[in-house]
C-alpha cells in the first residue's frame, strides 16, 4: 500500500531523533525553520550510552533552550587521570567548575535523561514535528530540486520532500550511503565491555574519570550521578564476564563481596572504532554525528562532536533557507567541522594507546615515555585545551589572534535585572562586541546582518569581555550566531579586515534577521 505523498515544502527533514537530531531541530526552530524528524523508535532509548560533555557543548544545549534543565541532571567532574596498572597517577588533567563558555568544563550525565528533556523541549516547539515508529527507506536528491525521503510506517509507504535533509541516523544509517560517502579508517578498533551500575556503597573515586593504562587490563571508571557509576574494560579474547570476574575487576574501587545493593543496569559489548566519512555533504543532504565520524570514548567526545556539528550547520542552513544566504555558505560546514572532528578522534586514539601501550616488548617503554611527557610543565594544560582550538581559516573565519575562537560567556547584569548568561541576551543573531564607537560604514554593515551591537563597557560583566578584546588586540569583533569570531576590527583600525570575503555569503537583499526585543545594552545599529 502506498499513501499519498506528504507536503512537498517541508524545509528540513532530519533522519534520526537522537540527541544530535533533536538538538539540530531545536536550533533550527530558534531561527524559524520548520523540521520533520523521522525516528524508528517511538520513545527514548532507555539504556545509558554517552555520559560526558564539556562546557562548549553545554553552551550549545543553552542555545537549544535546555540549559537549566540540563544543569538539574548534570554532575560536574574534576577531569581525567591516567593511572598505571597499580593505580598510581601518571598524569592528571584538571577541569574547572567555570570554563570559558560559562559552565563546568566537564559534566557527567545520563543520556536517557538528556534525551527526555530534549524531547520535552521539542514538543514545545510548533516548528518541530516528530514522527516515531518509522523506517526511512530512501533518500534521493534531484540535481536542483528538493530531496525526496521515503519512509515506511504502520500505514504504508510515504514520501516527504524537503529543501534539506540532515542525516543523524548513526554509524549504520542509510544517509551516508545515499550521498556516496565512505569511511576513512583511522586505525583503532578494540572490543570493550561497558558496565553501568547503581549502588549506595562507598565507591573510591576522585569525582573525575580514571583511565587505567595497563596493556593487560586497560579500564575506564567514572561516577555519573549520585549513585550511578560506569566501568569499561577490555576483556581478553574468549573471556566471559561472570560474577567472579566482575568482583575482581571493580575491586580497586569497591569490594562488592561486602555490598548488598550493587546492581548492574546494563552490560554491553562494543567495538570502539576511529573513523571519519570522506564526505559530509552532497547537495542539500548532510551528515552529522555518528553518521559522519566515530570516536573512541576515551576523551568523552563522541556525542559532543555531533552536537558541535548541529550548532555549526543549523545557523548556516537557516540563513540560506530563511534569509537567502549564498549556497556557498553551506560548503563551510564540512570545511570547519571535519578538521576538528579528526583532531578529536586522533586525541582519543592517542589516549587509547596511552592506556594500552600495545602488547609488544616496547609497550613498557611507550608507557614510561607517556608518563615522562605528561610530567613536563604545561603539557597536560595544552592537551586539555586542544578541543577548543580555533576553527580553520576560511570564508567565515579570518586570520588573527581571535579569529575562529569562541567569545567568553560571562554572567552579565543589565540595569536592575538579575545576572544572566551573556548568550541569553544576544539571542540567535550575529553580534558585534565593541570597545570603541563604530564608524557609519560598520554600522550599516551590522544593520544589513541584523546584528546586535554591544558596548563591552556597559555590559556589567566585571570587565571580562573588555579584557578579552584587549588581549586579542582588537577594538571590536563580529560574532557568528554560534558565538565564533568571524572577523575583527584591529586596534586603531576603522573596519573589519576581510568584509569582501564573507559579506557576499551573508548579506542578502531579503532583509535582516528578525530580532527579539532588545535589552538596554543591546541596541540595533543605526544606519
Coordinates of C-alpha atoms in Angstrom, one line a residue:
X1 CA 0.0 0.0 0.0
X2 CA 1.3 3.5 -0.8
X3 CA -0.1 6.5 0.9
X4 CA -0.3 9.8 -1.0
X5 CA 2.8 11.9 -0.7
X6 CA 3.1 14.4 2.1
X7 CA 3.5 18.1 1.6
X8 CA 6.4 18.9 -0.7
X9 CA 7.5 22.1 1.1
X10 CA 9.0 20.8 4.4
X11 CA 12.1 23.0 4.8
X12 CA 14.2 20.3 6.6
X13 CA 13.8 16.6 7.2
X14 CA 16.0 15.1 10.0
X15 CA 16.6 11.4 9.8
X16 CA 17.1 10.2 13.4
X17 CA 15.8 11.8 16.6
X18 CA 18.6 11.0 18.9
X19 CA 20.2 13.9 20.8
X20 CA 22.0 15.2 17.7
X21 CA 18.9 15.2 15.6
X22 CA 16.7 16.7 18.2
X23 CA 19.2 19.4 19.1
X24 CA 19.5 20.3 15.4
X25 CA 15.7 20.7 15.2
X26 CA 15.6 22.9 18.3
X27 CA 18.4 25.1 17.0
X28 CA 16.7 25.4 13.6
X29 CA 13.4 26.3 15.3
X30 CA 15.1 29.2 17.1
X31 CA 15.8 30.5 13.6
X32 CA 12.2 29.9 12.5
X33 CA 12.9 26.8 10.4
X34 CA 10.4 24.1 10.4
X35 CA 11.6 20.5 10.6
X36 CA 10.2 16.9 10.4
X37 CA 12.1 14.3 12.4
X38 CA 11.8 10.7 11.3
X39 CA 12.8 8.1 14.0
X40 CA 12.4 4.4 14.1
X41 CA 11.8 4.2 17.9
X42 CA 8.6 5.5 19.5
X43 CA 10.4 6.5 22.7
X44 CA 13.8 7.4 24.0
X45 CA 16.3 4.5 24.0
X46 CA 16.2 3.6 27.8
X47 CA 19.8 2.5 28.4
X48 CA 22.8 4.8 29.1
X49 CA 25.4 5.4 26.4
X50 CA 27.1 8.8 26.3
X51 CA 27.9 10.1 29.8
X52 CA 30.2 13.1 29.5
X53 CA 30.1 16.6 28.0
X54 CA 32.2 19.7 28.1
X55 CA 31.5 23.4 28.6
X56 CA 31.3 24.3 24.9
X57 CA 28.6 21.7 24.4
X58 CA 26.7 22.8 27.4
X59 CA 26.7 26.2 25.7
X60 CA 25.1 24.5 22.7
X61 CA 22.4 23.0 24.9
X62 CA 21.8 26.5 26.2
X63 CA 21.3 27.7 22.7
X64 CA 18.8 24.8 22.2
X65 CA 16.9 26.1 25.2
X66 CA 17.6 23.4 27.8
X67 CA 20.4 24.9 29.9
X68 CA 18.7 24.9 33.2
X69 CA 17.1 21.5 32.7
X70 CA 20.4 20.0 31.9
X71 CA 22.0 21.6 35.0
X72 CA 19.5 19.8 37.1
X73 CA 20.6 16.4 35.8
X74 CA 24.3 17.0 35.3
X75 CA 27.2 16.4 37.7
X76 CA 30.4 18.5 37.4
X77 CA 33.6 16.3 37.2
X78 CA 37.1 17.2 38.2
X79 CA 38.7 16.0 35.0
X80 CA 40.8 13.0 33.8
X81 CA 43.5 10.9 35.4
X82 CA 45.8 8.4 33.7
X83 CA 46.7 5.6 36.1
X84 CA 49.2 2.8 35.8
X85 CA 48.4 -0.9 36.4
X86 CA 48.8 -0.4 40.2
X87 CA 46.5 2.7 40.0
X88 CA 49.3 5.2 40.6
X89 CA 48.7 8.6 38.9
X90 CA 50.7 9.1 35.7
X91 CA 49.1 12.3 34.7
X92 CA 46.1 14.5 35.8
X93 CA 44.1 16.8 33.5
X94 CA 42.2 19.1 35.8
X95 CA 38.9 20.7 34.7
X96 CA 37.5 23.9 36.1
X97 CA 34.0 24.4 37.5
X98 CA 33.6 27.5 35.4
X99 CA 35.1 27.3 31.9
X100 CA 35.4 29.8 29.0
X101 CA 31.8 29.1 28.0
X102 CA 30.3 29.7 31.4
X103 CA 29.8 26.1 32.5
X104 CA 31.8 23.4 34.2
X105 CA 34.5 22.2 31.8
X106 CA 33.4 18.5 32.3
X107 CA 30.0 17.3 33.3
X108 CA 28.6 13.8 33.7
X109 CA 25.1 12.9 32.8
X110 CA 22.7 10.1 31.9
X111 CA 21.9 10.0 28.2
X112 CA 18.3 8.9 28.5
X113 CA 17.6 11.8 30.9
X114 CA 19.2 14.2 28.4
X115 CA 17.1 12.8 25.5
X116 CA 13.9 13.1 27.5
X117 CA 14.4 16.7 28.3
X118 CA 15.3 17.4 24.6
X119 CA 12.1 15.6 23.6
X120 CA 10.1 17.7 26.0
X121 CA 11.7 20.9 24.6
X122 CA 10.9 19.6 21.1
X123 CA 7.2 19.1 22.0
X124 CA 7.0 22.8 23.0
X125 CA 8.2 24.0 19.6
X126 CA 5.5 24.3 16.9
X127 CA 8.2 24.4 14.2
X128 CA 9.1 20.7 15.0
X129 CA 7.2 17.6 14.2
X130 CA 8.4 14.2 15.4
X131 CA 7.2 11.0 13.6
X132 CA 8.2 7.9 15.6
X133 CA 8.0 4.3 14.7
X134 CA 9.0 4.8 11.1
X135 CA 11.7 3.3 8.9
X136 CA 13.4 5.5 6.4
X137 CA 14.0 3.5 3.3
X138 CA 15.4 6.0 0.9
X139 CA 17.0 9.5 0.4
X140 CA 17.1 10.7 -3.2
X141 CA 18.2 14.1 -4.5
X142 CA 17.4 15.7 -7.8
X143 CA 20.0 17.9 -9.5
X144 CA 18.4 21.2 -8.5
X145 CA 15.1 20.2 -6.8
X146 CA 14.1 19.1 -3.3
X147 CA 15.2 16.0 -1.6
X148 CA 12.9 13.0 -1.6
X149 CA 12.8 11.0 1.6
X150 CA 10.9 7.7 1.6
X151 CA 9.8 6.0 4.8
X152 CA 7.5 3.3 6.0
X153 CA 5.2 3.1 9.0
X154 CA 2.1 1.0 10.0
X155 CA 0.0 2.7 7.4
X156 CA 2.4 2.0 4.5
X157 CA 4.9 3.9 2.4
X158 CA 5.3 7.7 2.4
X159 CA 7.2 10.3 0.5
X160 CA 8.2 13.6 2.0
X161 CA 10.0 16.3 0.0
X162 CA 12.4 18.6 1.8
X163 CA 14.7 21.6 1.0
X164 CA 17.4 19.9 3.0
X165 CA 18.0 16.6 4.8
X166 CA 20.1 16.1 7.9
X167 CA 21.4 12.5 8.3
X168 CA 21.6 12.0 12.1
X169 CA 21.0 8.2 11.7
X170 CA 24.2 6.9 13.2
X171 CA 27.0 4.7 12.0
X172 CA 24.7 2.2 10.4
X173 CA 22.2 4.6 8.9
X174 CA 21.5 4.9 5.2
X175 CA 22.1 8.6 4.7
X176 CA 25.9 8.2 4.4
X177 CA 25.3 5.7 1.5
X178 CA 22.8 8.0 -0.1
X179 CA 25.4 10.7 -0.6
X180 CA 28.1 8.2 -1.7
X181 CA 30.3 8.7 1.4
X182 CA 32.7 6.0 2.6
X183 CA 34.6 5.5 5.9
X184 CA 38.2 6.5 6.3
X185 CA 39.7 4.2 8.9
X186 CA 41.9 6.0 11.5
X187 CA 43.3 2.7 12.7
X188 CA 41.8 2.0 16.1
X189 CA 39.5 -0.9 16.7
X190 CA 39.1 -2.7 20.0
X191 CA 36.4 -4.7 21.7
X192 CA 35.4 -3.5 25.2
X193 CA 32.7 -4.3 27.7
X194 CA 30.8 -1.5 29.3
X195 CA 29.1 -1.9 32.7
X196 CA 26.7 0.6 34.2
X197 CA 25.9 0.2 37.9
X198 CA 23.8 1.7 40.6
X199 CA 24.9 1.4 44.2
X200 CA 24.7 3.2 47.6
X201 CA 28.1 1.7 48.6
X202 CA 31.1 3.9 49.3
X203 CA 33.0 3.7 45.9
X204 CA 36.5 5.0 45.9
X205 CA 36.7 7.8 43.3
X206 CA 38.0 11.3 42.9
X207 CA 34.9 12.7 41.2
X208 CA 36.5 12.5 37.8
X209 CA 37.4 10.0 35.1
X210 CA 40.1 7.3 35.6
X211 CA 41.8 5.8 32.7
X212 CA 43.9 2.7 33.7
X213 CA 46.9 2.4 31.4
X214 CA 47.5 -1.3 31.6
X215 CA 48.1 -3.3 28.4
X216 CA 46.8 -6.5 30.1
X217 CA 43.7 -4.9 31.6
X218 CA 43.0 -1.3 30.4
X219 CA 40.0 0.2 32.0
X220 CA 37.9 3.3 32.4
X221 CA 35.9 4.3 35.5
X222 CA 33.7 7.3 36.2
X223 CA 31.0 8.5 38.6
X224 CA 28.0 9.6 36.6
X225 CA 25.4 10.5 39.3
X226 CA 24.6 10.3 42.9
X227 CA 24.6 6.5 42.9
X228 CA 25.5 5.8 39.2
X229 CA 28.9 4.5 38.1
X230 CA 30.4 3.2 34.9
X231 CA 33.3 0.8 34.2
X232 CA 34.7 0.0 30.8
X233 CA 37.1 -3.0 30.5
X234 CA 38.9 -4.5 27.6
X235 CA 38.5 -8.3 28.0
X236 CA 40.8 -10.9 26.6
X237 CA 39.6 -13.0 23.7
X238 CA 37.2 -15.6 24.9
X239 CA 36.9 -14.1 28.4
X240 CA 33.4 -14.2 29.9
X241 CA 32.4 -11.5 32.4
X242 CA 30.8 -13.6 35.2
X243 CA 30.2 -12.6 38.8
X244 CA 33.7 -13.7 40.0
X245 CA 35.5 -11.7 37.2
X246 CA 33.3 -8.7 37.9
X247 CA 34.3 -8.7 41.5
X248 CA 37.9 -8.9 40.6
X249 CA 37.7 -6.1 38.0
X250 CA 36.0 -3.5 40.3
X251 CA 37.9 -4.4 43.4
X252 CA 40.3 -1.4 43.1
X253 CA 37.2 0.9 43.6
X254 CA 34.8 -1.2 45.6
X255 CA 34.6 -4.6 47.2
X256 CA 31.2 -5.8 46.0
X257 CA 31.5 -9.1 48.1
X258 CA 30.7 -6.8 51.1
X259 CA 28.0 -4.8 49.3
X260 CA 24.3 -5.7 49.2
X261 CA 23.0 -3.2 46.6
X262 CA 25.4 -3.4 43.7
X263 CA 23.0 -3.5 40.7
X264 CA 24.2 -3.9 37.1
X265 CA 21.7 -1.9 35.0
X266 CA 23.5 -2.5 31.7
X267 CA 26.3 -4.7 30.4
X268 CA 27.1 -4.3 26.7
X269 CA 30.0 -5.2 24.4
X270 CA 31.2 -2.6 22.0
X271 CA 33.9 -2.4 19.4
X272 CA 35.4 1.1 19.8
X273 CA 36.4 2.4 16.3
X274 CA 38.0 5.5 14.9
X275 CA 36.5 6.5 11.6
X276 CA 35.6 9.6 9.6
X277 CA 33.4 9.9 6.5
X278 CA 35.3 11.1 3.4
X279 CA 32.5 13.5 2.6
X280 CA 29.8 15.1 4.8
X281 CA 27.6 16.7 2.2
X282 CA 26.1 16.2 -1.2
X283 CA 23.9 19.0 -2.4
X284 CA 21.3 19.6 0.3
X285 CA 22.0 16.3 2.2
X286 CA 24.3 16.5 5.2
X287 CA 25.8 14.0 7.7
X288 CA 26.0 14.8 11.4
X289 CA 27.2 12.9 14.5
X290 CA 28.0 9.2 14.2
X291 CA 26.9 9.2 10.6
X292 CA 30.0 11.4 9.9
X293 CA 32.5 10.3 12.5
X294 CA 33.2 7.6 15.1
X295 CA 35.3 8.5 18.1
X296 CA 36.6 6.1 20.7
X297 CA 35.2 7.2 24.1
X298 CA 38.5 7.8 25.9
X299 CA 38.1 11.6 25.9
X300 CA 34.3 11.7 26.2
X301 CA 33.8 13.5 22.8
X302 CA 31.5 11.2 20.8
X303 CA 28.2 12.9 21.4
X304 CA 29.9 16.3 21.9
X305 CA 31.2 16.2 18.3
X306 CA 27.8 15.5 17.0
X307 CA 26.3 18.5 18.9
X308 CA 29.1 20.7 17.6
X309 CA 28.0 19.6 14.1
X310 CA 24.4 20.6 14.7
X311 CA 25.4 24.0 16.0
X312 CA 27.8 24.7 13.2
X313 CA 25.3 23.8 10.4
X314 CA 22.0 25.0 11.8
X315 CA 22.5 28.7 11.6
X316 CA 24.1 28.5 8.2
X317 CA 21.2 26.4 6.8
X318 CA 18.7 28.7 8.4
X319 CA 20.5 31.7 6.7
X320 CA 20.2 30.1 3.3
X321 CA 16.6 28.9 3.7
X322 CA 15.2 32.0 5.5
X323 CA 17.4 34.9 4.5
X324 CA 18.6 33.9 1.1
X325 CA 22.2 33.4 2.1
X326 CA 24.5 32.2 -0.6
X327 CA 24.6 28.4 -1.2
X328 CA 28.4 28.5 -0.8
X329 CA 27.7 29.2 2.9
X330 CA 26.9 25.5 3.3
X331 CA 30.3 24.5 2.0
X332 CA 31.9 25.8 5.2
X333 CA 30.2 23.2 7.3
X334 CA 32.5 20.3 6.4
X335 CA 35.4 22.6 5.9
X336 CA 35.2 23.8 9.5
X337 CA 33.9 20.7 11.3
X338 CA 35.9 17.9 9.7
X339 CA 39.4 19.0 10.8
X340 CA 38.2 19.4 14.4
X341 CA 36.5 16.0 14.4
X342 CA 39.6 14.4 13.0
X343 CA 41.7 16.1 15.7
X344 CA 39.4 14.9 18.5
X345 CA 39.4 11.3 17.1
X346 CA 43.2 11.4 17.0
X347 CA 43.4 12.6 20.6
X348 CA 41.0 9.8 21.6
X349 CA 43.2 7.2 19.8
X350 CA 46.3 8.6 21.4
X351 CA 44.7 8.3 24.8
X352 CA 43.6 4.8 24.0
X353 CA 47.2 3.9 23.1
X354 CA 48.4 5.5 26.3
X355 CA 46.1 3.2 28.1
X356 CA 47.1 0.0 26.4
X357 CA 50.6 0.8 25.1
X358 CA 50.2 -2.1 22.8
X359 CA 51.1 -5.7 23.5
X360 CA 54.7 -5.9 22.2
X361 CA 58.0 -5.8 24.0
X362 CA 58.2 -2.0 23.6
X363 CA 54.9 -1.4 25.4
X364 CA 56.5 -0.7 28.8
X365 CA 58.9 1.8 27.2
X366 CA 56.0 3.6 25.5
X367 CA 54.0 3.9 28.8
X368 CA 57.1 5.2 30.5
X369 CA 57.5 7.8 27.7
X370 CA 53.9 8.9 28.2
X371 CA 54.4 9.3 31.9
X372 CA 57.6 11.4 31.3
X373 CA 55.9 13.6 28.7
X374 CA 52.9 14.2 30.9
X375 CA 55.1 15.5 33.7
X376 CA 56.6 18.2 31.5
X377 CA 55.1 21.6 32.7
X378 CA 52.3 22.8 30.5
X379 CA 51.8 19.5 28.6
X380 CA 48.6 18.5 30.4
X381 CA 47.2 22.0 30.2
X382 CA 47.9 22.0 26.4
X383 CA 46.1 18.7 25.9
X384 CA 43.1 19.9 27.9
X385 CA 42.9 23.0 25.6
X386 CA 43.2 21.0 22.4
X387 CA 39.5 20.5 22.0
X388 CA 39.0 24.3 22.0
X389 CA 41.4 25.2 19.2
X390 CA 40.2 27.8 16.7
X391 CA 38.4 26.8 13.6
X392 CA 40.5 26.8 10.4
X393 CA 40.8 30.0 8.4
X394 CA 38.2 30.2 5.7
X395 CA 35.4 32.4 4.3
X396 CA 33.8 32.7 7.8
X397 CA 36.9 32.7 9.9
X398 CA 39.5 35.4 9.4
X399 CA 43.2 35.0 10.4
X400 CA 44.3 36.6 13.7
X401 CA 44.5 36.2 17.4
X402 CA 40.8 35.8 18.0
X403 CA 39.6 34.6 14.6
X404 CA 37.8 31.2 14.8
X405 CA 37.7 31.2 18.6
X406 CA 34.6 31.5 20.8
X407 CA 33.9 34.6 22.8
X408 CA 33.8 34.0 26.5
X409 CA 30.4 33.8 28.2
X410 CA 30.4 35.7 31.5
X411 CA 27.4 36.4 33.6
X412 CA 26.1 39.9 32.9
X413 CA 23.8 42.4 34.5
X414 CA 21.6 45.0 32.8
X415 CA 20.0 47.7 34.8
X416 CA 18.3 46.4 37.9
X417 CA 17.8 42.9 36.3
X418 CA 19.3 39.7 37.6
X419 CA 22.7 38.3 36.4
X420 CA 22.2 36.2 33.3
X421 CA 24.4 34.3 30.8
X422 CA 25.6 36.6 28.1
X423 CA 24.3 34.4 25.2
X424 CA 20.8 34.8 26.6
X425 CA 21.0 38.5 25.9
X426 CA 22.4 38.1 22.4
X427 CA 19.7 35.7 21.2
X428 CA 20.3 33.8 17.9
X429 CA 21.6 36.7 15.8
X430 CA 25.0 37.9 14.7
X431 CA 26.6 40.3 17.2
X432 CA 29.3 43.0 17.3
X433 CA 31.2 43.4 20.6
X434 CA 32.9 46.8 20.6
X435 CA 35.1 48.8 22.9
X436 CA 35.0 51.9 20.7
X437 CA 32.4 53.8 18.7
X438 CA 31.7 52.2 15.3
X439 CA 32.1 54.0 12.0
X440 CA 29.0 54.7 9.9
X441 CA 30.1 52.1 7.4
X442 CA 30.4 49.4 10.1
X443 CA 27.0 50.3 11.5
X444 CA 25.5 50.0 8.0
X445 CA 27.1 46.5 7.7
X446 CA 25.9 45.3 11.1
X447 CA 22.4 46.5 10.2
X448 CA 22.5 44.5 7.0
X449 CA 23.4 41.5 9.0
X450 CA 20.7 42.1 11.6
X451 CA 23.4 42.1 14.2
X452 CA 23.1 43.2 17.8
X453 CA 25.7 45.8 18.9
X454 CA 27.2 45.5 22.4
X455 CA 29.4 48.1 24.1
X456 CA 31.5 45.9 26.3
X457 CA 32.0 48.7 28.8
X458 CA 28.2 48.8 29.5
X459 CA 27.7 45.0 29.8
X460 CA 28.1 44.6 33.6
X461 CA 30.4 41.6 33.4
X462 CA 33.3 42.7 35.7
X463 CA 35.4 43.5 32.7
X464 CA 35.7 40.0 31.2
X465 CA 34.8 40.9 27.6
X466 CA 36.8 44.2 27.6
X467 CA 39.9 42.3 28.8
X468 CA 39.3 39.6 26.1
X469 CA 39.3 42.3 23.4
X470 CA 42.4 43.9 24.8
X471 CA 44.3 40.6 24.9
X472 CA 43.2 40.0 21.3
X473 CA 44.5 43.5 20.3
X474 CA 41.1 44.3 18.7
X475 CA 38.6 47.2 19.1
X476 CA 35.6 45.1 18.0
X477 CA 34.7 41.6 16.9
X478 CA 31.9 40.2 14.7
X479 CA 30.4 37.1 16.3
X480 CA 28.5 34.5 14.3
X481 CA 25.3 33.0 15.7
X482 CA 27.4 30.1 17.1
X483 CA 29.5 32.7 19.0
X484 CA 32.6 32.1 16.9
X485 CA 34.6 35.2 16.0
X486 CA 34.1 35.7 12.2
X487 CA 36.1 39.0 11.8
X488 CA 37.7 41.7 13.9
X489 CA 38.4 45.4 13.8
X490 CA 42.1 45.5 14.9
X491 CA 43.1 48.1 17.5
X492 CA 43.2 51.6 15.8
X493 CA 41.6 50.3 12.6
X494 CA 38.3 51.6 11.1
X495 CA 36.6 48.5 9.8
X496 CA 36.7 44.7 9.6
X497 CA 39.7 43.0 8.0
X498 CA 38.0 41.0 5.2
X499 CA 34.5 42.1 4.6
X500 CA 34.7 41.3 0.9
X501 CA 35.2 37.6 1.7
X502 CA 32.2 37.0 3.9
X503 CA 29.7 39.7 3.2
X504 CA 28.5 38.2 -0.2
X505 CA 27.7 34.9 1.6
X506 CA 25.7 36.6 4.4
X507 CA 24.3 39.9 3.4
X508 CA 21.3 39.5 1.1
X509 CA 18.6 41.6 -0.4
X510 CA 15.9 39.7 1.6
X511 CA 16.3 41.8 4.8
X512 CA 18.0 41.3 8.0
X513 CA 17.3 38.7 10.7
X514 CA 14.3 39.4 12.8
X515 CA 15.3 40.5 16.3
X516 CA 13.8 39.9 19.7
X517 CA 13.1 42.9 21.9
X518 CA 16.4 44.3 22.9
X519 CA 17.7 44.7 26.4
X520 CA 19.1 48.2 27.2
X521 CA 22.7 47.2 26.4
X522 CA 21.8 45.5 23.1
X523 CA 20.9 48.1 20.5
X524 CA 20.3 47.8 16.8
X525 CA 23.0 49.5 14.8
X526 CA 21.9 52.8 13.3
X527 CA 22.1 53.1 9.5

